[in-house]
Short mmCIF file of C-alpha atoms in Angstrom, two decimals:
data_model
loop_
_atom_site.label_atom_id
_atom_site.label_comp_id
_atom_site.label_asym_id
_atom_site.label_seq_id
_atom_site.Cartn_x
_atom_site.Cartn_y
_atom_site.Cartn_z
CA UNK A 817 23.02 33.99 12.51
CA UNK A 818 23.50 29.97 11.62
CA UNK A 819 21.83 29.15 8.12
CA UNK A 820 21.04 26.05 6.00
CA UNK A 821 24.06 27.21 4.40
CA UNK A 822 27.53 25.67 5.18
CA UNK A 823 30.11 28.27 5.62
CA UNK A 824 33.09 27.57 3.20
CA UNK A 825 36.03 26.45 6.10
CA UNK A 826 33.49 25.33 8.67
CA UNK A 827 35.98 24.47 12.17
CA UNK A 828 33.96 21.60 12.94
CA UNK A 829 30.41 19.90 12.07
CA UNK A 830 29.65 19.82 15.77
CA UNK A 831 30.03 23.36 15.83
CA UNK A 832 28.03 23.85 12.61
CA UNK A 833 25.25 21.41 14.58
CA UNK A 834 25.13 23.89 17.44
CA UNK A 835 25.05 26.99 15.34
CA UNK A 836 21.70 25.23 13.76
CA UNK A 837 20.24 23.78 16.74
CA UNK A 838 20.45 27.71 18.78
CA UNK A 839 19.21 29.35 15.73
CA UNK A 840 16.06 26.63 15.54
CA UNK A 841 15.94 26.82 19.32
#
């Protein structure tokens, strides 16, 4: 599950964006 957090070798910040926005969804 996505968290506040950012994870330390993220592949991209669209992907960390998408992570957030299905785990607020």
């Amino acid at each position: 599950m996505a968290t506040l957090t950012v994870p330390p070798a993220p592949t991209s910040p669209q992907q960390d964006a998408i992570e957030l926005y299905r785990a607020f969804k």
